[in-house]
Amino acid sequence: MKLSGAEILVECLKREGVDTIFGYPGGAVLQIYDAIFKQDHFKHFLVRHEQGALHAASGYARASGKCGVALVTSGPGATNAVTGLADALADSTPIVCFSGQVPSGLIGNDAFQEADVVGITRSATKHNFLVKRVEDLALIIRQAFHIATTGRPGPVLVDIPKDISINICEFEWPEAVNMRSYQPVTSGHPGQIKKAVKKMLSAQRPVIYSGGGIMNASGSAVLLRELSHALNAPVTNTLMGLGGVPYDDSHFLGMLGMHGTYEANMAVSHCDLLVAVGARFDDRVTGKLEAFAPDATVIHIDVDPSSISKNVHAHLPIVGDVKIVLGQLLEEIARKNGQPDEAALALWWEQVAEWRAVDSLHFEQPERGTIKPQTVIRQVHALTEGDAIVVTDVGQHQMWAAQHYGFRKPNRFLTSGGLGTMGYGLPAGLGAQIAMPDERVVIFTGDASIQMCIQELATMYQYKLPVVIIILNNAYMGMVRQWQEMFYESRYSHSYFDALPDFVKLAEAFGGVGMRVDKVADLDATLKAAFEVDGERFVLVDVAVSREENVYPMVPAGAALNEMVLS
Amino acid sequence: MRHTITVLVENEFGVLTRVAGLFSARGYNIETLNVAPLQDKSISRMTLVTRGDEHVIEQIKKQLNKLIPVIKVEDISHAVHLERGMLMVKVKACSDHCDELLELVERYGGEVLDDHIDSHMILEFTDKVDVLDAILEALEPFGIIEATRTGPLGMRRGAEGFRVD
Ligand SMILES: Cc1ncc(C[n+]2csc(CCOP(=O)(O)OP(=O)(O)O)c2C)c(N)n1
Ligand SMILES: [Mg+2]
């Protein structure tokens, strides 16, 4: 079968099982867009900015567990995509991004809309390719999907010069991908598993700390919970790991780190065994490194060897897919009929109960007057029964969503953790809604963040996506303001807007439904109304919240986890 | 500590930039880097000299391994191994010092590549890094016009080889 490069791309996407791609056309990808026009294997969603395409692909991937796919044109199309690639790299999100490139013969000539995209995206991707011959295209696409979705997932970019998309060759589908230079480890070393179980069963004060790795290894959350119950060990989640354990599970301590709960941070600071599962000891998690889990033996399970002993020394590393390794650990515990040290654990749980009693997420919501942002999140939890796919932007609202929503399942909290990308929310939310049309998607955003990718409201309108967007409007870049209050003597340098748009009118102008609420008394009714809109339009609720509320508890940057500021 | 790391990589477009980019992006220093394909043109072998404590070297190895086209990485510094670099140097020559110069070349097992008795000579030496340093120093009085050298190539002693399994 003789096909053009563009047709090969379409054929490969079909064979990879792709049903959705997010993109934006331009000169260098016109051949590809023409091939897309003529096919009906997958649906193309037209975003309004290439950053949106990448974040939408991310939301799609993280909600569904599938690989996200994006298509952008050369030059500015590709440079606009860079933030989305870097974001996906930091949060280990599987995405394959195709970019058009100027014709091969013009590369290096400063041609119109030429950019060294492979160069620019090298450190923003897990890997990238420049296609040099149409004959190589199918194999490269196959490898791109393989690399994006296996091992520690991440974004892969395939740069396709225009002539490659036009050139014709015999299409051959490579059945298997076998790369001698890329062979991710899947199962944990049996010797390490045995040693780990021994340490786990003899621990007096264990803590399990799990991260985004649980989201990427479908089916691992159940095993994580089993392990924590088998060991009778408390579990804390990172921001990216929320939903790894149900929020109301008896063993759950909440999130740890800078805005984590008191009990989680104290437990980590005092534990004698820390089992890290698919987490990478980010500085927002550890605080001051020297004081992080000072008494703990560290077992670190991760698919990426370079994450192990990078920031915190792992006494017992286990490289492997977290789902497989968790299975191996449970098997070994069962084989030994292993029982944890219940006498010691009883004391440990007593201690944990004392820390829990501090109730570090407590806040006061006056019955009248201004709405506390935390109240909004809790209310939405109640209205959605803790079952929504919650997407956020970046800032205080993001932390409040993490602290107060209460997640039941994995892959339901989509947030930009590693890169902290304002603008992530709207496009990621629409991607998630496309992936999960029958699920409720709620986007919590801020008055500043929403303006970074606000153009994606048009995409929501075009595809009739019934996303509910909630602005926790404090008329501040709240998180910046909080730091300025705490560390710069309240000099609020450029952390507010003198001119905020009328978000209700804006929503309407984009074809959605806009609502505003500024009194607690009206909050419930407004939110209910928002959730009852026809299911064909997006709804934007502009919630005026108490302006100078701070996110607590907080570990100031550089402080130790047990040096939390509670209020 | 100075470490010599050998790396087998797919001999493909951009691989050198990936390796060099890794070092600059993560703030590791790279003292020398040598790379060339061998019999099997699909593979290149690199010898890379870097400095860092054990922790840093461990990360460098892991990060190198994480690069998709990297097939194999080994830090040979701890093993008994050999290192050789090459030096090419153009020195001033005149009949007065000619014997002295040739004696030096012979002492260090060098070779005269280009010989213009009353103007200049191009010499070649292959040796350990510190010996090459010493040679340059010894040549200094003659007048070095220009010099160029490679970083060292490295190989473990012993019967087994560093190759794609
Ligand atoms: C693209 C980008 N630029 C700047 C920042 C730095 N930053 C972090 S939070 C924040 C303020 C966010 O304000 P808003 O969206 O209103 O959320 P709030 O904190 O008020 O809830 C800023 C500017 C960022 N994270 N991302
Ligand atoms: Mg704000």
mmCIF file of C-alpha atoms in Angstrom, chain A residues 226-512:
data_model
loop_
_atom_site.group_PDB
_atom_site.id
_atom_site.type_symbol
_atom_site.label_atom_id
_atom_site.label_comp_id
_atom_site.label_asym_id
_atom_site.label_seq_id
_atom_site.Cartn_x
_atom_site.Cartn_y
_atom_site.Cartn_z
ATOM 1 C CA GLU A 226 -4.167 -3.276 50.461
ATOM 2 C CA LEU A 227 -0.543 -2.800 51.392
ATOM 3 C CA SER A 228 -1.309 -0.043 53.865
ATOM 4 C CA HIS A 229 -3.941 -2.223 55.500
ATOM 5 C CA ALA A 230 -1.755 -5.321 55.489
ATOM 6 C CA LEU A 231 0.971 -3.332 57.219
ATOM 7 C CA ASN A 232 -1.494 -1.293 59.244
ATOM 8 C CA ALA A 233 0.567 1.676 58.088
ATOM 9 C CA PRO A 234 -0.698 5.225 57.546
ATOM 10 C CA VAL A 235 -0.532 6.620 54.007
ATOM 11 C CA THR A 236 0.036 10.131 52.786
ATOM 12 C CA ASN A 237 -0.251 11.311 49.181
ATOM 13 C CA THR A 238 1.579 13.967 47.254
ATOM 14 C CA LEU A 239 -0.373 16.575 45.312
ATOM 15 C CA MET A 240 -0.055 14.404 42.202
ATOM 16 C CA GLY A 241 -0.937 11.292 44.153
ATOM 17 C CA LEU A 242 -4.256 12.444 45.594
ATOM 18 C CA GLY A 243 -6.939 9.844 45.022
ATOM 19 C CA GLY A 244 -4.346 7.106 45.407
ATOM 20 C CA VAL A 245 -6.117 6.320 48.663
ATOM 21 C CA PRO A 246 -9.759 7.296 49.276
ATOM 22 C CA TYR A 247 -9.890 10.422 51.414
ATOM 23 C CA ASP A 248 -12.080 8.742 54.012
ATOM 24 C CA ASP A 249 -9.928 5.651 54.356
ATOM 25 C CA SER A 250 -8.998 5.001 57.986
ATOM 26 C CA HIS A 251 -5.301 4.908 57.067
ATOM 27 C CA PHE A 252 -5.182 8.127 55.082
ATOM 28 C CA LEU A 253 -3.299 11.080 56.538
ATOM 29 C CA GLY A 254 -4.021 13.570 53.786
ATOM 30 C CA MET A 255 -1.486 15.320 51.605
ATOM 31 C CA LEU A 256 2.042 15.993 52.817
ATOM 32 C CA GLY A 257 4.466 18.793 52.048
ATOM 33 C CA MET A 258 4.313 22.551 51.975
ATOM 34 C CA HIS A 259 0.532 22.716 52.362
ATOM 35 C CA GLY A 260 0.059 19.219 53.666
ATOM 36 C CA THR A 261 -1.760 18.252 56.835
ATOM 37 C CA TYR A 262 -0.141 18.423 60.233
ATOM 38 C CA GLU A 263 -0.567 14.684 60.763
ATOM 39 C CA ALA A 264 1.038 13.796 57.427
ATOM 40 C CA ASN A 265 4.061 16.008 57.944
ATOM 41 C CA MET A 266 4.534 15.036 61.571
ATOM 42 C CA ALA A 267 4.182 11.351 60.777
ATOM 43 C CA VAL A 268 6.826 11.626 58.059
ATOM 44 C CA SER A 269 9.088 13.563 60.395
ATOM 45 C CA HIS A 270 8.848 10.878 63.075
ATOM 46 C CA CYS A 271 8.559 7.653 61.139
ATOM 47 C CA ASP A 272 11.171 4.908 61.308
ATOM 48 C CA LEU A 273 10.246 3.520 57.892
ATOM 49 C CA LEU A 274 9.218 5.564 54.880
ATOM 50 C CA VAL A 275 7.930 3.647 51.887
ATOM 51 C CA ALA A 276 7.877 5.934 48.853
ATOM 52 C CA VAL A 277 5.724 4.609 46.023
ATOM 53 C CA GLY A 278 5.880 6.372 42.666
ATOM 54 C CA ALA A 279 6.916 9.674 44.215
ATOM 55 C CA ARG A 280 10.051 11.686 43.697
ATOM 56 C CA PHE A 281 10.845 13.674 46.863
ATOM 57 C CA ASP A 282 10.134 17.021 45.258
ATOM 58 C CA ASP A 283 11.295 20.035 47.295
ATOM 59 C CA ARG A 284 7.663 21.071 47.848
ATOM 60 C CA VAL A 285 7.231 17.711 49.557
ATOM 61 C CA THR A 286 10.411 17.396 51.569
ATOM 62 C CA GLY A 287 11.000 20.912 52.851
ATOM 63 C CA LYS A 288 14.477 21.184 54.289
ATOM 64 C CA LEU A 289 16.188 18.023 53.110
ATOM 65 C CA GLU A 290 18.452 17.460 56.099
ATOM 66 C CA ALA A 291 15.461 17.403 58.404
ATOM 67 C CA PHE A 292 13.273 15.235 56.186
ATOM 68 C CA ALA A 293 12.296 11.905 57.770
ATOM 69 C CA PRO A 294 15.528 11.965 59.765
ATOM 70 C CA ASP A 295 14.982 8.652 61.573
ATOM 71 C CA ALA A 296 13.604 6.707 58.665
ATOM 72 C CA THR A 297 14.867 3.833 56.656
ATOM 73 C CA VAL A 298 13.737 4.759 53.160
ATOM 74 C CA ILE A 299 12.343 2.208 50.714
ATOM 75 C CA HIS A 300 11.807 3.808 47.336
ATOM 76 C CA ILE A 301 9.748 2.128 44.635
ATOM 77 C CA ASP A 302 9.882 3.882 41.287
ATOM 78 C CA VAL A 303 9.995 3.036 37.623
ATOM 79 C CA ASP A 304 12.549 5.780 37.014
ATOM 80 C CA PRO A 305 15.945 4.856 38.481
ATOM 81 C CA SER A 306 17.103 8.467 38.248
ATOM 82 C CA SER A 307 14.416 9.491 40.754
ATOM 83 C CA ILE A 308 15.848 7.148 43.330
ATOM 84 C CA SER A 309 18.406 8.659 45.707
ATOM 85 C CA LYS A 310 18.316 11.917 43.754
ATOM 86 C CA ASN A 311 17.160 14.100 46.651
ATOM 87 C CA VAL A 312 16.799 11.648 49.540
ATOM 88 C CA HIS A 313 19.001 8.613 49.941
ATOM 89 C CA ALA A 314 17.069 5.369 49.511
ATOM 90 C CA HIS A 315 18.340 2.597 51.766
ATOM 91 C CA LEU A 316 16.400 0.096 49.751
ATOM 92 C CA PRO A 317 15.664 1.003 46.138
ATOM 93 C CA ILE A 318 13.205 -1.030 44.107
ATOM 94 C CA VAL A 319 13.093 -0.153 40.429
ATOM 95 C CA GLY A 320 9.927 -1.269 38.720
ATOM 96 C CA ASP A 321 6.372 -0.518 37.735
ATOM 97 C CA VAL A 322 4.607 0.365 40.981
ATOM 98 C CA LYS A 323 1.640 -1.848 40.235
ATOM 99 C CA ILE A 324 3.797 -4.889 39.660
ATOM 100 C CA VAL A 325 6.025 -4.158 42.641
ATOM 101 C CA LEU A 326 3.059 -3.607 44.958
ATOM 102 C CA GLY A 327 1.720 -6.956 43.773
ATOM 103 C CA GLN A 328 5.054 -8.601 44.493
ATOM 104 C CA LEU A 329 5.182 -7.091 47.982
ATOM 105 C CA LEU A 330 1.668 -8.278 48.793
ATOM 106 C CA GLU A 331 2.492 -11.744 47.524
ATOM 107 C CA GLU A 332 5.590 -11.912 49.656
ATOM 108 C CA ILE A 333 3.661 -10.773 52.734
ATOM 109 C CA ALA A 334 1.032 -13.429 52.047
ATOM 110 C CA ARG A 335 3.625 -16.105 51.402
ATOM 111 C CA LYS A 336 5.259 -15.421 54.760
ATOM 112 C CA ASN A 337 1.879 -14.973 56.352
ATOM 113 C CA GLY A 338 3.537 -11.814 57.618
ATOM 114 C CA GLN A 339 2.076 -9.815 60.455
ATOM 115 C CA PRO A 340 3.181 -6.304 61.353
ATOM 116 C CA ASP A 341 4.236 -5.401 64.874
ATOM 117 C CA GLU A 342 0.769 -4.541 66.185
ATOM 118 C CA ALA A 343 1.933 -3.585 69.662
ATOM 119 C CA ALA A 344 4.269 -0.944 68.293
ATOM 120 C CA LEU A 345 1.702 0.151 65.741
ATOM 121 C CA ALA A 346 -0.917 0.724 68.400
ATOM 122 C CA LEU A 347 1.351 3.313 69.983
ATOM 123 C CA TRP A 348 2.088 4.835 66.579
ATOM 124 C CA TRP A 349 -1.601 5.180 65.768
ATOM 125 C CA GLU A 350 -2.171 6.781 69.154
ATOM 126 C CA GLN A 351 0.429 9.332 68.267
ATOM 127 C CA VAL A 352 -1.139 9.850 64.840
ATOM 128 C CA ALA A 353 -4.510 10.385 66.476
ATOM 129 C CA GLU A 354 -3.031 13.182 68.579
ATOM 130 C CA TRP A 355 -1.688 14.886 65.485
ATOM 131 C CA ARG A 356 -4.989 14.443 63.713
ATOM 132 C CA ALA A 357 -6.767 16.065 66.626
ATOM 133 C CA VAL A 358 -4.984 19.316 65.800
ATOM 134 C CA ASP A 359 -7.380 19.467 62.839
ATOM 135 C CA SER A 360 -4.978 21.483 60.757
ATOM 136 C CA LEU A 361 -7.392 22.069 57.876
ATOM 137 C CA HIS A 362 -9.926 23.686 60.145
ATOM 138 C CA PHE A 363 -11.355 27.039 59.067
ATOM 139 C CA GLU A 364 -14.206 29.204 60.259
ATOM 140 C CA GLN A 365 -16.957 30.049 57.850
ATOM 141 C CA PRO A 366 -19.120 32.849 59.244
ATOM 142 C CA GLU A 367 -22.769 32.225 58.506
ATOM 143 C CA ARG A 368 -23.214 35.607 56.910
ATOM 144 C CA GLY A 369 -20.997 37.645 54.711
ATOM 145 C CA THR A 370 -18.099 36.645 52.550
ATOM 146 C CA ILE A 371 -17.505 33.171 51.310
ATOM 147 C CA LYS A 372 -14.417 31.290 52.402
ATOM 148 C CA PRO A 373 -12.753 29.592 49.455
ATOM 149 C CA GLN A 374 -12.510 26.356 51.431
ATOM 150 C CA THR A 375 -16.284 26.355 51.821
ATOM 151 C CA VAL A 376 -16.752 26.402 48.066
ATOM 152 C CA ILE A 377 -14.555 23.350 47.610
ATOM 153 C CA ARG A 378 -16.342 21.441 50.381
ATOM 154 C CA GLN A 379 -19.710 22.386 48.968
ATOM 155 C CA VAL A 380 -18.736 21.141 45.537
ATOM 156 C CA HIS A 381 -17.542 17.909 47.096
ATOM 157 C CA ALA A 382 -20.944 17.482 48.672
ATOM 158 C CA LEU A 383 -22.845 18.295 45.482
ATOM 159 C CA THR A 384 -20.724 15.944 43.376
ATOM 160 C CA GLU A 385 -20.492 13.270 46.058
ATOM 161 C CA GLY A 386 -16.727 13.396 45.876
ATOM 162 C CA ASP A 387 -16.910 11.813 42.465
ATOM 163 C CA ALA A 388 -16.104 14.650 40.100
ATOM 164 C CA ILE A 389 -13.004 14.938 37.981
ATOM 165 C CA VAL A 390 -11.467 17.993 39.591
ATOM 166 C CA VAL A 391 -9.141 20.127 37.513
ATOM 167 C CA THR A 392 -7.293 23.162 38.816
ATOM 168 C CA ASP A 393 -5.130 26.018 37.790
ATOM 169 C CA VAL A 394 -2.243 27.148 39.947
ATOM 170 C CA GLY A 395 -2.320 29.145 43.139
ATOM 171 C CA GLN A 396 -4.175 29.161 46.421
ATOM 172 C CA HIS A 397 -7.334 27.697 44.897
ATOM 173 C CA GLN A 398 -5.266 24.729 43.752
ATOM 174 C CA MET A 399 -4.067 24.036 47.270
ATOM 175 C CA TRP A 400 -7.530 24.448 48.744
ATOM 176 C CA ALA A 401 -8.907 22.021 46.178
ATOM 177 C CA ALA A 402 -6.182 19.539 47.099
ATOM 178 C CA GLN A 403 -6.802 19.935 50.825
ATOM 179 C CA HIS A 404 -10.577 20.089 50.920
ATOM 180 C CA TYR A 405 -12.148 18.259 48.000
ATOM 181 C CA GLY A 406 -11.626 14.705 49.244
ATOM 182 C CA PHE A 407 -10.950 12.283 46.411
ATOM 183 C CA ARG A 408 -12.325 8.802 46.253
ATOM 184 C CA LYS A 409 -10.510 7.485 43.229
ATOM 185 C CA PRO A 410 -7.285 7.916 41.305
ATOM 186 C CA ASN A 411 -7.081 9.998 38.113
ATOM 187 C CA ARG A 412 -9.706 12.431 39.367
ATOM 188 C CA PHE A 413 -7.478 15.284 40.379
ATOM 189 C CA LEU A 414 -5.789 16.903 37.410
ATOM 190 C CA THR A 415 -3.446 19.666 38.350
ATOM 191 C CA SER A 416 -0.128 21.054 37.266
ATOM 192 C CA GLY A 417 2.130 19.922 40.074
ATOM 193 C CA GLY A 418 5.667 19.795 38.800
ATOM 194 C CA LEU A 419 5.755 22.856 36.578
ATOM 195 C CA GLY A 420 2.967 24.767 38.309
ATOM 196 C CA THR A 421 1.551 26.075 35.041
ATOM 197 C CA MET A 422 -1.102 28.758 35.353
ATOM 198 C CA GLY A 423 -3.391 28.255 32.388
ATOM 199 C CA TYR A 424 -3.489 24.497 32.769
ATOM 200 C CA GLY A 425 -7.032 24.358 34.117
ATOM 201 C CA LEU A 426 -9.345 25.283 31.258
ATOM 202 C CA PRO A 427 -7.728 23.222 28.502
ATOM 203 C CA ALA A 428 -6.988 20.249 30.779
ATOM 204 C CA GLY A 429 -10.579 20.340 31.943
ATOM 205 C CA LEU A 430 -11.954 20.263 28.422
ATOM 206 C CA GLY A 431 -9.600 17.422 27.546
ATOM 207 C CA ALA A 432 -10.839 15.470 30.548
ATOM 208 C CA GLN A 433 -14.456 16.105 29.606
ATOM 209 C CA ILE A 434 -13.828 14.833 26.096
ATOM 210 C CA ALA A 435 -12.160 11.724 27.492
ATOM 211 C CA MET A 436 -14.953 11.102 29.994
ATOM 212 C CA PRO A 437 -18.160 12.467 28.481
ATOM 213 C CA ASP A 438 -20.345 10.893 31.152
ATOM 214 C CA GLU A 439 -18.412 12.243 34.097
ATOM 215 C CA ARG A 440 -18.798 15.531 35.894
ATOM 216 C CA VAL A 441 -15.780 17.770 35.330
ATOM 217 C CA VAL A 442 -15.244 20.720 37.661
ATOM 218 C CA ILE A 443 -12.477 23.238 37.111
ATOM 219 C CA PHE A 444 -11.359 25.327 40.072
ATOM 220 C CA THR A 445 -9.465 28.337 38.855
ATOM 221 C CA GLY A 446 -8.329 31.754 39.978
ATOM 222 C CA ASP A 447 -9.051 35.200 38.649
ATOM 223 C CA ALA A 448 -5.470 35.351 37.385
ATOM 224 C CA SER A 449 -4.965 31.794 36.137
ATOM 225 C CA ILE A 450 -8.135 31.699 34.083
ATOM 226 C CA GLN A 451 -6.897 34.568 31.969
ATOM 227 C CA MET A 452 -3.887 32.586 30.830
ATOM 228 C CA CYS A 453 -5.827 30.190 28.600
ATOM 229 C CA ILE A 454 -9.241 31.810 28.595
ATOM 230 C CA GLN A 455 -9.502 31.390 24.839
ATOM 231 C CA GLU A 456 -10.327 27.728 25.419
ATOM 232 C CA LEU A 457 -13.834 28.749 26.477
ATOM 233 C CA ALA A 458 -14.450 28.943 22.740
ATOM 234 C CA THR A 459 -13.383 25.311 22.367
ATOM 235 C CA MET A 460 -15.748 24.281 25.162
ATOM 236 C CA TYR A 461 -18.545 26.125 23.433
ATOM 237 C CA GLN A 462 -17.808 24.647 20.031
ATOM 238 C CA TYR A 463 -17.881 21.067 21.273
ATOM 239 C CA LYS A 464 -20.735 21.583 23.733
ATOM 240 C CA LEU A 465 -18.693 20.509 26.717
ATOM 241 C CA PRO A 466 -20.686 20.849 29.943
ATOM 242 C CA VAL A 467 -17.705 21.701 32.118
ATOM 243 C CA VAL A 468 -18.358 23.603 35.332
ATOM 244 C CA ILE A 469 -15.772 26.302 35.951
ATOM 245 C CA ILE A 470 -15.540 27.841 39.375
ATOM 246 C CA ILE A 471 -13.424 30.938 39.872
ATOM 247 C CA LEU A 472 -12.353 31.429 43.471
ATOM 248 C CA ASN A 473 -12.146 35.116 42.855
ATOM 249 C CA ASN A 474 -10.048 36.934 45.434
ATOM 250 C CA ALA A 475 -9.064 39.656 42.981
ATOM 251 C CA TYR A 476 -5.480 38.810 43.738
ATOM 252 C CA MET A 477 -2.800 36.517 42.541
ATOM 253 C CA GLY A 478 -3.537 35.021 45.885
ATOM 254 C CA MET A 479 -0.564 32.746 46.223
ATOM 255 C CA VAL A 480 1.828 35.509 45.252
ATOM 256 C CA ARG A 481 0.082 37.887 47.606
ATOM 257 C CA GLN A 482 0.356 35.344 50.436
ATOM 258 C CA TRP A 483 4.121 35.094 49.966
ATOM 259 C CA GLN A 484 4.422 38.843 49.775
ATOM 260 C CA GLU A 485 2.443 39.150 52.979
ATOM 261 C CA MET A 486 4.563 36.569 54.745
ATOM 262 C CA PHE A 487 8.013 37.270 53.364
ATOM 263 C CA TYR A 488 7.927 40.803 51.910
ATOM 264 C CA GLU A 489 6.115 42.736 54.617
ATOM 265 C CA SER A 490 2.884 42.889 52.638
ATOM 266 C CA ARG A 491 4.324 44.852 49.758
ATOM 267 C CA TYR A 492 1.868 43.643 47.151
ATOM 268 C CA SER A 493 3.995 44.315 44.147
ATOM 269 C CA HIS A 494 1.961 43.613 40.998
ATOM 270 C CA SER A 495 -0.022 40.758 42.506
ATOM 271 C CA TYR A 496 -3.439 42.209 41.814
ATOM 272 C CA PHE A 497 -5.298 43.533 38.808
ATOM 273 C CA ASP A 498 -6.659 46.994 38.590
ATOM 274 C CA ALA A 499 -8.973 45.769 35.911
ATOM 275 C CA LEU A 500 -10.614 42.397 36.108
ATOM 276 C CA PRO A 501 -13.072 41.513 33.374
ATOM 277 C CA ASP A 502 -16.711 40.867 34.080
ATOM 278 C CA PHE A 503 -16.417 37.094 34.069
ATOM 279 C CA VAL A 504 -20.159 36.529 33.770
ATOM 280 C CA LYS A 505 -20.404 38.582 30.613
ATOM 281 C CA LEU A 506 -17.257 36.986 29.373
ATOM 282 C CA ALA A 507 -18.714 33.512 29.795
ATOM 283 C CA GLU A 508 -21.811 34.607 27.960
ATOM 284 C CA ALA A 509 -19.808 36.199 25.184
ATOM 285 C CA PHE A 510 -18.089 32.865 24.689
ATOM 286 C CA GLY A 511 -21.448 31.100 24.474
ATOM 287 C CA GLY A 512 -21.584 29.653 27.977
#
